[in-house]
Amino acid sequence: MLKHASTYEDMERLSQGTLTARIAGVLRILDLSTFHPLILAVNAMDTDGDQKTELFKLIESYVVRREICGLTTKNYNKVITGLVKQLRDAPEPLVAFRQHLAELMGDASRMPTDLEVAEAFARRRAYGVMPTPRLRYILEQIEYGTRTRFDEVMVATTNLTVEHVMPRKWATHWPLANGSSVPVESSFEATVGNHVLTDEQKAQMDARQRAIDTLGNLTLLTEALNPSIGNGKWAARREKIAKALLALNREIATVEAWSEPEIAARARRLAATSNRVWPSA
């Protein structure tokens, strides 16, 4: 896990070596060694530290936003070549760099919009698709972005685990939105098992299955939920989440029930924080 400043405001007070270590750590988590020539080019610039900080910030925003949205990395060599050229040739490298990012087109290279990031938080399956270290990093940074000056308790990040708020095995203890209970988690399982369900139940089951692994239903805990709580009722999970001392979990622990509307609302809040932590060009 990275050992780094919690916000970009903190970053601006750090040495250039520490800033380089941070962006290198981000690229390591995202498995993007292709960006190393760009980092070297930034560090080789004859400019002040503030401009380099802004460049590192833009690079991180670019790669993290694309990771959140599930966009391809296949065109990054071409993107990096263009960005390095801006740093070397433009009279105002930071302005040219930012403009070049904004002008990139197509899914292979563009910077996702705030709306696309929000859509990804709400609809994209993250758990089981995005590697756990990346999920942990994204949620960790949102945690830092959620904290206020009143959050005096600093929680160690090295042992955080990514957990579902509503468990993947929910059928036994988690009624559907219409209040009914079902014997299995998916309409496919119901069909295979010859369970008789209404069309409304099947639709709500499918909607729940789409929401379960999205970022809106994922959080960080300082230790994994043990088996006795793992698939249990909301009250037990809520109590465990409330003890996590993370700003990320504060609103979760105040909710009396947890279902699809709460997941959707939390996805919107997380996306808003994410767009603030990793702003677009």
mmCIF file of C-alpha atoms in Angstrom:
data_model
loop_
_atom_site.group_PDB
_atom_site.id
_atom_site.type_symbol
_atom_site.label_atom_id
_atom_site.label_comp_id
_atom_site.label_asym_id
_atom_site.label_seq_id
_atom_site.Cartn_x
_atom_site.Cartn_y
_atom_site.Cartn_z
ATOM 1 C CA MET A 1 0.000 0.000 0.000
ATOM 2 C CA LEU A 2 1.136 3.489 -0.769
ATOM 3 C CA LYS A 3 2.604 5.688 1.870
ATOM 4 C CA HIS A 4 1.666 9.143 0.659
ATOM 5 C CA ALA A 5 -0.123 12.386 1.344
ATOM 6 C CA SER A 6 -3.871 12.096 1.723
ATOM 7 C CA THR A 7 -4.917 15.019 -0.499
ATOM 8 C CA TYR A 8 -3.547 17.145 -3.300
ATOM 9 C CA GLU A 9 -3.329 20.057 -0.873
ATOM 10 C CA ASP A 10 -0.923 17.917 1.148
ATOM 11 C CA MET A 11 0.940 16.993 -2.027
ATOM 12 C CA GLU A 12 1.742 20.606 -2.748
ATOM 13 C CA ARG A 13 3.721 20.836 0.498
ATOM 14 C CA LEU A 14 5.869 17.815 -0.252
ATOM 15 C CA SER A 15 9.294 17.516 -1.842
ATOM 16 C CA GLN A 16 9.535 16.683 -5.530
ATOM 17 C CA GLY A 17 11.008 13.294 -4.665
ATOM 18 C CA THR A 18 7.979 12.432 -2.539
ATOM 19 C CA LEU A 19 5.614 13.555 -5.289
ATOM 20 C CA THR A 20 7.450 11.390 -7.793
ATOM 21 C CA ALA A 21 7.220 8.440 -5.411
ATOM 22 C CA ARG A 22 3.476 9.001 -5.107
ATOM 23 C CA ILE A 23 2.751 8.998 -8.833
ATOM 24 C CA ALA A 24 5.114 6.037 -9.281
ATOM 25 C CA GLY A 25 3.119 4.190 -6.625
ATOM 26 C CA VAL A 26 -0.161 4.972 -8.363
ATOM 27 C CA LEU A 27 1.226 3.698 -11.670
ATOM 28 C CA ARG A 28 2.449 0.541 -9.938
ATOM 29 C CA ILE A 29 -1.006 -0.158 -8.499
ATOM 30 C CA LEU A 30 -2.587 0.397 -11.918
ATOM 31 C CA ASP A 31 0.160 -1.607 -13.644
ATOM 32 C CA LEU A 32 1.046 1.284 -15.948
ATOM 33 C CA SER A 33 4.820 1.216 -16.304
ATOM 34 C CA THR A 34 4.264 2.652 -19.793
ATOM 35 C CA PHE A 35 3.899 6.057 -18.112
ATOM 36 C CA HIS A 36 7.427 6.056 -16.668
ATOM 37 C CA PRO A 37 8.917 7.991 -19.646
ATOM 38 C CA LEU A 38 6.317 10.699 -19.048
ATOM 39 C CA ILE A 39 7.236 10.938 -15.358
ATOM 40 C CA LEU A 40 10.907 11.218 -16.307
ATOM 41 C CA ALA A 41 10.031 13.965 -18.787
ATOM 42 C CA VAL A 42 8.150 15.920 -16.120
ATOM 43 C CA ASN A 43 11.044 15.653 -13.682
ATOM 44 C CA ALA A 44 13.497 16.762 -16.381
ATOM 45 C CA MET A 45 11.609 20.017 -16.986
ATOM 46 C CA ASP A 46 13.248 23.278 -16.013
ATOM 47 C CA THR A 47 10.234 24.636 -14.168
ATOM 48 C CA ASP A 48 9.046 25.238 -10.640
ATOM 49 C CA GLY A 49 7.689 22.548 -8.350
ATOM 50 C CA ASP A 50 4.120 23.862 -8.509
ATOM 51 C CA GLN A 51 3.895 23.161 -12.228
ATOM 52 C CA LYS A 52 5.275 19.673 -11.775
ATOM 53 C CA THR A 53 2.736 19.040 -9.031
ATOM 54 C CA GLU A 54 -0.071 20.083 -11.385
ATOM 55 C CA LEU A 55 1.290 17.802 -14.100
ATOM 56 C CA PHE A 56 1.450 14.831 -11.734
ATOM 57 C CA LYS A 57 -2.072 15.642 -10.610
ATOM 58 C CA LEU A 58 -3.318 15.625 -14.217
ATOM 59 C CA ILE A 59 -1.577 12.331 -14.957
ATOM 60 C CA GLU A 60 -3.112 10.688 -11.913
ATOM 61 C CA SER A 61 -6.559 12.058 -12.715
ATOM 62 C CA TYR A 62 -6.302 10.779 -16.266
ATOM 63 C CA VAL A 63 -5.315 7.203 -15.413
ATOM 64 C CA VAL A 64 -7.615 6.827 -12.392
ATOM 65 C CA ARG A 65 -10.698 8.224 -14.143
ATOM 66 C CA ARG A 66 -10.128 5.853 -17.052
ATOM 67 C CA GLU A 67 -9.659 2.959 -14.619
ATOM 68 C CA ILE A 68 -12.937 3.788 -12.870
ATOM 69 C CA CYS A 69 -14.731 3.866 -16.221
ATOM 70 C CA GLY A 70 -13.115 0.646 -17.435
ATOM 71 C CA LEU A 71 -11.513 2.207 -20.515
ATOM 72 C CA THR A 72 -8.703 0.473 -22.372
ATOM 73 C CA THR A 73 -4.988 1.043 -21.764
ATOM 74 C CA LYS A 74 -3.964 -0.179 -25.224
ATOM 75 C CA ASN A 75 -3.409 3.287 -26.707
ATOM 76 C CA TYR A 76 -1.305 4.696 -23.859
ATOM 77 C CA ASN A 77 2.009 4.547 -25.729
ATOM 78 C CA LYS A 78 0.604 6.916 -28.346
ATOM 79 C CA VAL A 79 -0.957 9.156 -25.689
ATOM 80 C CA ILE A 80 2.324 9.382 -23.781
ATOM 81 C CA THR A 81 4.271 10.280 -26.930
ATOM 82 C CA GLY A 82 1.918 13.203 -27.521
ATOM 83 C CA LEU A 83 2.106 14.395 -23.915
ATOM 84 C CA VAL A 84 5.908 14.246 -23.820
ATOM 85 C CA LYS A 85 5.973 16.320 -27.008
ATOM 86 C CA GLN A 86 3.849 18.993 -25.316
ATOM 87 C CA LEU A 87 6.288 19.136 -22.393
ATOM 88 C CA ARG A 88 9.307 19.500 -24.659
ATOM 89 C CA ASP A 89 7.999 21.787 -27.412
ATOM 90 C CA ALA A 90 5.268 24.026 -25.995
ATOM 91 C CA PRO A 91 6.200 27.486 -24.661
ATOM 92 C CA GLU A 92 3.765 26.917 -21.768
ATOM 93 C CA PRO A 93 3.993 23.163 -21.082
ATOM 94 C CA LEU A 94 1.321 22.962 -18.381
ATOM 95 C CA VAL A 95 -1.261 24.787 -20.492
ATOM 96 C CA ALA A 96 -0.413 22.700 -23.551
ATOM 97 C CA PHE A 97 -0.460 19.473 -21.523
ATOM 98 C CA ARG A 98 -3.891 20.226 -20.090
ATOM 99 C CA GLN A 99 -5.265 21.235 -23.490
ATOM 100 C CA HIS A 100 -3.866 18.111 -25.140
ATOM 101 C CA LEU A 101 -5.582 15.893 -22.556
ATOM 102 C CA ALA A 102 -8.856 17.733 -23.085
ATOM 103 C CA GLU A 103 -8.644 17.283 -26.858
ATOM 104 C CA LEU A 104 -8.027 13.520 -26.833
ATOM 105 C CA MET A 105 -10.938 11.769 -28.518
ATOM 106 C CA GLY A 106 -12.335 8.239 -28.562
ATOM 107 C CA ASP A 107 -12.548 5.562 -25.893
ATOM 108 C CA ALA A 108 -8.939 4.554 -26.524
ATOM 109 C CA SER A 109 -7.499 7.820 -25.206
ATOM 110 C CA ARG A 110 -9.980 10.454 -23.974
ATOM 111 C CA MET A 111 -10.417 11.812 -20.463
ATOM 112 C CA PRO A 112 -13.804 10.618 -19.092
ATOM 113 C CA THR A 113 -16.303 13.318 -18.170
ATOM 114 C CA ASP A 114 -17.685 13.800 -14.674
ATOM 115 C CA LEU A 115 -20.974 12.315 -15.848
ATOM 116 C CA GLU A 116 -19.229 9.199 -17.140
ATOM 117 C CA VAL A 117 -17.437 8.761 -13.826
ATOM 118 C CA ALA A 118 -20.772 9.072 -12.015
ATOM 119 C CA GLU A 119 -22.301 6.497 -14.377
ATOM 120 C CA ALA A 120 -19.424 4.113 -13.673
ATOM 121 C CA PHE A 121 -19.933 4.433 -9.914
ATOM 122 C CA ALA A 122 -23.630 3.730 -10.332
ATOM 123 C CA ARG A 123 -23.608 0.988 -12.961
ATOM 124 C CA ARG A 124 -20.200 -0.539 -13.615
ATOM 125 C CA ARG A 125 -19.371 -3.807 -11.898
ATOM 126 C CA ALA A 126 -16.160 -3.070 -9.991
ATOM 127 C CA TYR A 127 -15.725 -5.958 -7.553
ATOM 128 C CA GLY A 128 -14.381 -9.027 -9.324
ATOM 129 C CA VAL A 129 -13.429 -6.958 -12.369
ATOM 130 C CA MET A 130 -11.100 -4.315 -10.972
ATOM 131 C CA PRO A 131 -8.118 -5.818 -9.083
ATOM 132 C CA THR A 132 -8.453 -5.453 -5.318
ATOM 133 C CA PRO A 133 -5.396 -3.151 -4.879
ATOM 134 C CA ARG A 134 -6.956 -0.700 -7.355
ATOM 135 C CA LEU A 135 -10.330 -0.820 -5.643
ATOM 136 C CA ARG A 136 -8.634 -0.276 -2.295
ATOM 137 C CA TYR A 137 -6.664 2.681 -3.616
ATOM 138 C CA ILE A 138 -9.717 4.374 -5.128
ATOM 139 C CA LEU A 139 -11.785 3.931 -1.971
ATOM 140 C CA GLU A 140 -8.854 4.993 0.198
ATOM 141 C CA GLN A 141 -8.435 8.238 -1.712
ATOM 142 C CA ILE A 142 -12.174 8.905 -1.537
ATOM 143 C CA GLU A 143 -11.888 8.353 2.215
ATOM 144 C CA TYR A 144 -9.211 11.048 2.389
ATOM 145 C CA GLY A 145 -11.332 13.302 0.193
ATOM 146 C CA THR A 146 -14.333 12.801 2.493
ATOM 147 C CA ARG A 147 -12.547 13.708 5.711
ATOM 148 C CA THR A 148 -12.895 17.121 7.289
ATOM 149 C CA ARG A 149 -10.720 19.026 9.722
ATOM 150 C CA PHE A 150 -12.760 17.419 12.515
ATOM 151 C CA ASP A 151 -11.538 13.937 11.598
ATOM 152 C CA GLU A 152 -8.702 13.695 14.072
ATOM 153 C CA VAL A 153 -8.512 9.906 14.100
ATOM 154 C CA MET A 154 -6.090 8.743 11.420
ATOM 155 C CA VAL A 155 -6.749 5.146 10.458
ATOM 156 C CA ALA A 156 -3.881 3.067 9.101
ATOM 157 C CA THR A 157 -4.458 2.139 5.478
ATOM 158 C CA THR A 158 -2.119 -0.826 5.149
ATOM 159 C CA ASN A 159 -4.610 -3.376 6.493
ATOM 160 C CA LEU A 160 -7.852 -2.115 4.960
ATOM 161 C CA THR A 161 -10.026 -4.698 3.231
ATOM 162 C CA VAL A 162 -12.584 -4.084 0.498
ATOM 163 C CA GLU A 163 -15.991 -5.272 1.694
ATOM 164 C CA HIS A 164 -19.552 -5.314 0.400
ATOM 165 C CA VAL A 165 -22.106 -3.336 2.389
ATOM 166 C CA MET A 166 -24.881 -5.630 1.205
ATOM 167 C CA PRO A 167 -23.360 -9.127 0.928
ATOM 168 C CA ARG A 168 -23.229 -11.081 -2.303
ATOM 169 C CA LYS A 169 -25.152 -13.881 -0.580
ATOM 170 C CA TRP A 170 -28.135 -11.812 0.511
ATOM 171 C CA ALA A 171 -31.201 -13.987 -0.099
ATOM 172 C CA THR A 172 -31.574 -15.381 3.439
ATOM 173 C CA HIS A 173 -31.539 -12.119 5.391
ATOM 174 C CA TRP A 174 -32.169 -9.297 2.906
ATOM 175 C CA PRO A 175 -35.730 -8.876 1.545
ATOM 176 C CA LEU A 176 -36.279 -7.338 -1.864
ATOM 177 C CA ALA A 177 -37.404 -3.731 -2.309
ATOM 178 C CA ASN A 178 -41.062 -4.844 -2.316
ATOM 179 C CA GLY A 179 -40.537 -6.575 1.053
ATOM 180 C CA SER A 180 -40.700 -10.132 -0.235
ATOM 181 C CA SER A 181 -38.064 -12.776 0.437
ATOM 182 C CA VAL A 182 -36.604 -15.093 -2.188
ATOM 183 C CA PRO A 183 -34.682 -18.375 -1.852
ATOM 184 C CA VAL A 184 -31.751 -17.517 -4.168
ATOM 185 C CA GLU A 185 -29.840 -14.452 -5.355
ATOM 186 C CA SER A 186 -30.523 -14.476 -9.104
ATOM 187 C CA SER A 187 -33.458 -15.126 -11.398
ATOM 188 C CA PHE A 188 -31.257 -17.612 -13.292
ATOM 189 C CA GLU A 189 -30.698 -19.630 -10.105
ATOM 190 C CA ALA A 190 -34.436 -19.488 -9.482
ATOM 191 C CA THR A 191 -35.190 -20.882 -12.941
ATOM 192 C CA VAL A 192 -32.614 -23.674 -12.605
ATOM 193 C CA GLY A 193 -33.929 -24.567 -9.143
ATOM 194 C CA ASN A 194 -37.580 -24.501 -10.263
ATOM 195 C CA HIS A 195 -38.447 -21.741 -7.784
ATOM 196 C CA VAL A 196 -41.691 -19.987 -8.627
ATOM 197 C CA LEU A 197 -41.249 -16.204 -8.571
ATOM 198 C CA THR A 198 -43.238 -13.265 -9.882
ATOM 199 C CA ASP A 199 -41.947 -11.080 -12.703
ATOM 200 C CA GLU A 200 -41.596 -8.246 -10.189
ATOM 201 C CA GLN A 201 -39.409 -10.376 -7.943
ATOM 202 C CA LYS A 202 -37.230 -11.458 -10.854
ATOM 203 C CA ALA A 203 -36.775 -7.866 -11.987
ATOM 204 C CA GLN A 204 -35.845 -6.730 -8.476
ATOM 205 C CA MET A 205 -33.427 -9.629 -8.077
ATOM 206 C CA ASP A 206 -31.711 -8.739 -11.338
ATOM 207 C CA ALA A 207 -31.501 -5.070 -10.302
ATOM 208 C CA ARG A 208 -29.968 -6.085 -6.987
ATOM 209 C CA GLN A 209 -27.416 -8.335 -8.662
ATOM 210 C CA ARG A 210 -26.362 -5.445 -10.892
ATOM 211 C CA ALA A 211 -25.908 -3.187 -7.845
ATOM 212 C CA ILE A 212 -24.103 -5.614 -5.521
ATOM 213 C CA ASP A 213 -20.622 -5.289 -7.039
ATOM 214 C CA THR A 214 -20.746 -1.581 -7.917
ATOM 215 C CA LEU A 215 -18.663 0.977 -6.054
ATOM 216 C CA GLY A 216 -21.776 2.284 -4.331
ATOM 217 C CA ASN A 217 -21.994 -0.988 -2.386
ATOM 218 C CA LEU A 218 -18.285 -1.300 -1.563
ATOM 219 C CA THR A 219 -16.423 0.110 1.397
ATOM 220 C CA LEU A 220 -13.230 -0.276 3.411
ATOM 221 C CA LEU A 221 -12.943 -1.919 6.796
ATOM 222 C CA THR A 222 -9.908 -2.228 9.021
ATOM 223 C CA GLU A 223 -10.515 -5.972 9.227
ATOM 224 C CA ALA A 224 -12.559 -8.387 7.175
ATOM 225 C CA LEU A 225 -16.101 -9.239 8.197
ATOM 226 C CA ASN A 226 -15.953 -12.578 9.967
ATOM 227 C CA PRO A 227 -18.138 -15.489 8.761
ATOM 228 C CA SER A 228 -20.740 -14.979 11.471
ATOM 229 C CA ILE A 229 -21.448 -11.470 10.202
ATOM 230 C CA GLY A 230 -20.519 -11.884 6.544
ATOM 231 C CA ASN A 231 -23.947 -12.744 5.124
ATOM 232 C CA GLY A 232 -25.969 -11.717 8.155
ATOM 233 C CA LYS A 233 -28.664 -9.135 8.662
ATOM 234 C CA TRP A 234 -28.092 -5.418 8.135
ATOM 235 C CA ALA A 235 -28.059 -4.692 11.871
ATOM 236 C CA ALA A 236 -24.937 -6.814 12.426
ATOM 237 C CA ARG A 237 -23.111 -5.446 9.405
ATOM 238 C CA ARG A 238 -24.116 -1.915 10.299
ATOM 239 C CA GLU A 239 -22.635 -2.291 13.785
ATOM 240 C CA LYS A 240 -19.362 -3.572 12.329
ATOM 241 C CA ILE A 241 -19.186 -0.776 9.749
ATOM 242 C CA ALA A 242 -19.903 1.846 12.409
ATOM 243 C CA LYS A 243 -16.803 0.745 14.326
ATOM 244 C CA ALA A 244 -14.506 1.257 11.342
ATOM 245 C CA LEU A 245 -13.829 4.934 12.222
ATOM 246 C CA LEU A 246 -13.733 5.904 8.554
ATOM 247 C CA ALA A 247 -15.452 8.968 7.139
ATOM 248 C CA LEU A 248 -16.301 6.746 4.171
ATOM 249 C CA ASN A 249 -18.587 4.695 6.426
ATOM 250 C CA ARG A 250 -20.136 7.441 8.502
ATOM 251 C CA GLU A 251 -23.256 7.881 6.386
ATOM 252 C CA ILE A 252 -23.644 4.138 5.862
ATOM 253 C CA ALA A 253 -23.861 3.534 9.595
ATOM 254 C CA THR A 254 -26.695 6.062 10.014
ATOM 255 C CA VAL A 255 -29.010 4.306 7.548
ATOM 256 C CA GLU A 256 -31.812 2.211 9.039
ATOM 257 C CA ALA A 257 -32.051 -0.083 6.002
ATOM 258 C CA TRP A 258 -29.711 -0.788 3.106
ATOM 259 C CA SER A 259 -31.089 -1.555 -0.335
ATOM 260 C CA GLU A 260 -30.873 -0.409 -3.956
ATOM 261 C CA PRO A 261 -31.926 3.230 -3.340
ATOM 262 C CA GLU A 262 -29.262 3.626 -0.637
ATOM 263 C CA ILE A 263 -26.625 2.062 -2.898
ATOM 264 C CA ALA A 264 -27.565 4.455 -5.710
ATOM 265 C CA ALA A 265 -27.486 7.491 -3.401
ATOM 266 C CA ARG A 266 -24.095 6.511 -2.031
ATOM 267 C CA ALA A 267 -22.753 5.972 -5.547
ATOM 268 C CA ARG A 268 -23.680 9.568 -6.363
ATOM 269 C CA ARG A 269 -21.898 10.861 -3.251
ATOM 270 C CA LEU A 270 -18.781 8.797 -3.907
ATOM 271 C CA ALA A 271 -18.688 9.910 -7.540
ATOM 272 C CA ALA A 272 -18.921 13.561 -6.533
ATOM 273 C CA THR A 273 -15.973 13.111 -4.173
ATOM 274 C CA SER A 274 -14.048 11.150 -6.803
ATOM 275 C CA ASN A 275 -14.507 13.928 -9.350
ATOM 276 C CA ARG A 276 -13.169 16.382 -6.805
ATOM 277 C CA VAL A 277 -10.177 14.201 -5.876
ATOM 278 C CA TRP A 278 -9.363 13.455 -9.534
ATOM 279 C CA PRO A 279 -10.621 16.472 -11.508
ATOM 280 C CA SER A 280 -10.752 16.394 -15.299
ATOM 281 C CA ALA A 281 -8.400 18.428 -17.438
#
